[in-house]
Short mmCIF file of C-alpha atoms in Angstrom, two decimals:
data_model
loop_
_atom_site.label_atom_id
_atom_site.label_comp_id
_atom_site.label_asym_id
_atom_site.label_seq_id
_atom_site.Cartn_x
_atom_site.Cartn_y
_atom_site.Cartn_z
CA UNK A 1 76.41 -57.35 35.81
CA UNK A 2 75.35 -53.89 34.68
CA UNK A 3 74.28 -55.27 31.31
CA UNK A 4 72.16 -57.97 33.01
CA UNK A 5 70.44 -55.37 35.21
CA UNK A 6 69.76 -53.20 32.16
CA UNK A 7 68.13 -56.10 30.32
CA UNK A 8 66.03 -56.95 33.36
CA UNK A 9 64.92 -53.34 33.71
CA UNK A 10 64.06 -53.11 30.00
CA UNK A 11 62.11 -56.38 30.20
CA UNK A 12 60.10 -55.16 33.17
CA UNK A 13 59.36 -51.82 31.45
CA UNK A 14 58.27 -53.67 28.30
CA UNK A 15 55.90 -55.88 30.26
CA UNK A 16 54.44 -52.86 32.06
CA UNK A 17 53.87 -51.03 28.79
CA UNK A 18 52.18 -54.01 27.19
CA UNK A 19 49.93 -54.74 30.17
CA UNK A 20 49.05 -51.09 30.75
CA UNK A 21 47.56 -50.67 27.26
CA UNK A 22 43.81 -50.22 27.43
CA UNK A 23 42.33 -52.59 24.89
CA UNK A 24 38.72 -51.52 25.57
CA UNK A 25 39.27 -47.86 24.63
CA UNK A 26 38.12 -46.79 21.17
CA UNK A 27 38.27 -43.02 21.83
CA UNK A 28 39.66 -41.31 24.94
CA UNK A 29 40.38 -37.57 24.86
CA UNK A 30 40.71 -34.92 27.57
CA UNK A 31 40.44 -31.13 27.39
CA UNK A 32 42.18 -29.06 30.06
CA UNK A 33 40.20 -26.38 31.89
CA UNK A 34 42.39 -23.25 32.26
CA UNK A 35 41.59 -22.20 35.86
CA UNK A 36 37.80 -22.16 36.11
CA UNK A 37 35.12 -23.75 33.94
CA UNK A 38 33.05 -20.89 32.55
CA UNK A 39 29.43 -21.86 31.95
CA UNK A 40 29.75 -20.69 28.32
CA UNK A 41 32.83 -22.86 27.66
CA UNK A 42 31.58 -26.04 26.06
CA UNK A 43 33.94 -29.02 25.90
CA UNK A 44 33.61 -30.40 22.38
CA UNK A 45 34.61 -33.92 21.28
CA UNK A 46 34.39 -35.19 17.69
CA UNK A 47 34.94 -38.81 16.75
CA UNK A 48 34.01 -41.29 14.07
CA UNK A 49 31.65 -44.12 14.97
CA UNK A 50 33.73 -47.30 15.20
CA UNK A 51 30.92 -49.34 13.63
CA UNK A 52 27.15 -49.77 13.71
CA UNK A 53 27.16 -53.42 14.78
CA UNK A 54 28.73 -53.66 18.24
CA UNK A 55 27.69 -52.24 21.59
CA UNK A 56 29.72 -49.52 23.29
CA UNK A 57 29.93 -47.75 26.64
CA UNK A 58 30.24 -43.97 26.64
CA UNK A 59 31.75 -42.08 29.57
CA UNK A 60 32.37 -38.54 30.68
CA UNK A 61 35.70 -38.36 32.46
CA UNK A 62 36.39 -35.56 34.90
CA UNK A 63 39.41 -34.62 36.94
CA UNK A 64 38.77 -32.36 39.89
CA UNK A 65 40.73 -31.07 42.86
CA UNK A 66 39.98 -29.84 46.38
CA UNK A 67 38.75 -26.49 45.02
CA UNK A 68 35.57 -28.30 43.92
CA UNK A 69 33.16 -27.41 46.72
CA UNK A 70 29.98 -29.26 45.73
CA UNK A 71 28.63 -32.74 46.50
CA UNK A 72 27.22 -33.18 43.02
CA UNK A 73 27.72 -31.99 39.47
CA UNK A 74 25.08 -31.08 36.90
CA UNK A 75 26.03 -31.31 33.24
CA UNK A 76 24.22 -30.62 30.00
CA UNK A 77 25.46 -33.10 27.41
CA UNK A 78 24.48 -33.08 23.75
CA UNK A 79 25.15 -36.06 21.49
CA UNK A 80 25.07 -34.93 17.84
CA UNK A 81 24.53 -37.66 15.25
CA UNK A 82 25.95 -37.51 11.70
CA UNK A 83 22.48 -36.94 10.18
CA UNK A 84 21.82 -33.87 12.36
CA UNK A 85 19.79 -35.51 15.13
CA UNK A 86 20.70 -34.13 18.58
CA UNK A 87 19.98 -35.86 21.89
CA UNK A 88 20.46 -33.49 24.83
CA UNK A 89 20.46 -34.58 28.48
CA UNK A 90 20.78 -32.85 31.82
CA UNK A 91 22.74 -35.21 34.04
CA UNK A 92 23.58 -35.25 37.74
CA UNK A 93 26.63 -37.01 39.17
CA UNK A 94 27.62 -37.51 42.78
CA UNK A 95 31.11 -36.06 43.34
CA UNK A 96 31.59 -36.24 47.12
CA UNK A 97 30.75 -38.50 50.04
CA UNK A 98 28.44 -37.20 52.80
CA UNK A 99 31.51 -36.25 54.86
CA UNK A 100 32.72 -34.02 51.99
CA UNK A 101 35.51 -36.32 50.80
CA UNK A 102 35.84 -36.20 47.02
CA UNK A 103 34.93 -39.38 45.17
CA UNK A 104 37.02 -40.79 42.35
CA UNK A 105 40.36 -42.43 41.77
CA UNK A 106 43.65 -40.87 42.77
CA UNK A 107 46.02 -40.54 45.69
CA UNK A 108 46.65 -36.80 45.56
CA UNK A 109 44.17 -33.95 45.72
CA UNK A 110 43.36 -34.63 42.03
CA UNK A 111 40.54 -37.16 41.64
CA UNK A 112 39.50 -38.78 38.40
CA UNK A 113 35.86 -39.72 37.86
CA UNK A 114 34.63 -42.03 35.10
CA UNK A 115 30.94 -41.15 34.78
CA UNK A 116 28.47 -43.19 32.73
CA UNK A 117 26.86 -41.40 29.80
CA UNK A 118 25.46 -44.19 27.59
CA UNK A 119 25.45 -47.98 27.75
CA UNK A 120 24.80 -48.42 31.48
CA UNK A 121 21.13 -49.42 31.60
CA UNK A 122 20.80 -50.49 27.98
CA UNK A 123 23.39 -51.34 25.34
CA UNK A 124 24.44 -48.37 23.19
CA UNK A 125 25.01 -48.93 19.50
CA UNK A 126 25.97 -46.20 17.04
CA UNK A 127 23.00 -46.18 14.69
CA UNK A 128 24.70 -44.17 11.92
CA UNK A 129 28.06 -44.27 10.24
CA UNK A 130 30.04 -41.03 10.31
CA UNK A 131 31.26 -38.35 12.68
CA UNK A 132 29.58 -37.85 16.05
CA UNK A 133 30.02 -34.85 18.29
CA UNK A 134 29.59 -34.59 22.06
CA UNK A 135 29.27 -31.20 23.76
CA UNK A 136 29.57 -30.94 27.54
CA UNK A 137 28.76 -27.87 29.63
CA UNK A 138 28.23 -27.43 33.34
CA UNK A 139 24.86 -26.39 34.75
CA UNK A 140 25.85 -25.73 38.37
CA UNK A 141 24.12 -23.25 40.64
CA UNK A 142 24.13 -22.38 44.28
CA UNK A 143 20.99 -23.28 46.23
CA UNK A 144 18.33 -20.66 45.57
CA UNK A 145 20.30 -18.99 42.76
CA UNK A 146 18.40 -19.01 39.48
CA UNK A 147 21.24 -17.71 37.29
CA UNK A 148 23.75 -20.38 38.17
CA UNK A 149 27.49 -20.29 38.65
CA UNK A 150 29.43 -18.44 35.96
CA UNK A 151 32.90 -19.84 36.77
CA UNK A 152 33.07 -23.29 38.35
CA UNK A 153 36.23 -23.92 40.34
CA UNK A 154 37.90 -27.27 40.91
CA UNK A 155 37.38 -29.03 37.57
CA UNK A 156 40.81 -29.41 35.93
CA UNK A 157 40.06 -31.64 32.91
CA UNK A 158 37.01 -32.80 30.98
CA UNK A 159 37.18 -35.96 28.93
CA UNK A 160 35.06 -38.21 26.79
CA UNK A 161 35.60 -41.92 26.32
CA UNK A 162 34.12 -44.61 24.08
CA UNK A 163 34.98 -48.20 24.87
CA UNK A 164 33.88 -51.65 23.80
CA UNK A 165 30.98 -52.80 25.99
CA UNK A 166 31.51 -55.83 28.16
CA UNK A 167 29.97 -58.88 26.56
CA UNK A 168 27.37 -60.69 28.63
#
């Protein structure tokens, strides 16, 4: 009886492992933020372009907790191409509902947000073969403060993800 239960348990675990694999992900890496995200600490992600033929979706992944006290998040994101071209964007993301409840996935006080970077409005295709680099820094400031926030509380992890685009 014990042997039968063990086989059943192993079968269930095997099925869960197989079905939980994320077949769309090409690159998915997180960097942990020590305690506060200093405005000079740039999260850096290097990866090789999977190909120059297919379309991809690029995401910034963030984990935040209840110490995050803002409704939105401003980021400066630079996409560095292999040939030296740099495309830099200032992006704004909504992080909380009007009632102050944090947005994102998760049942505890840690919420995970998958934020679009490229491939949402138009397909994104890597135009060059080679290594790409993405640099992410926060650009948060209190209302009326020109200098911005030095140490941003509540962000626990910063990630970058490349996945195969959905085919239409």
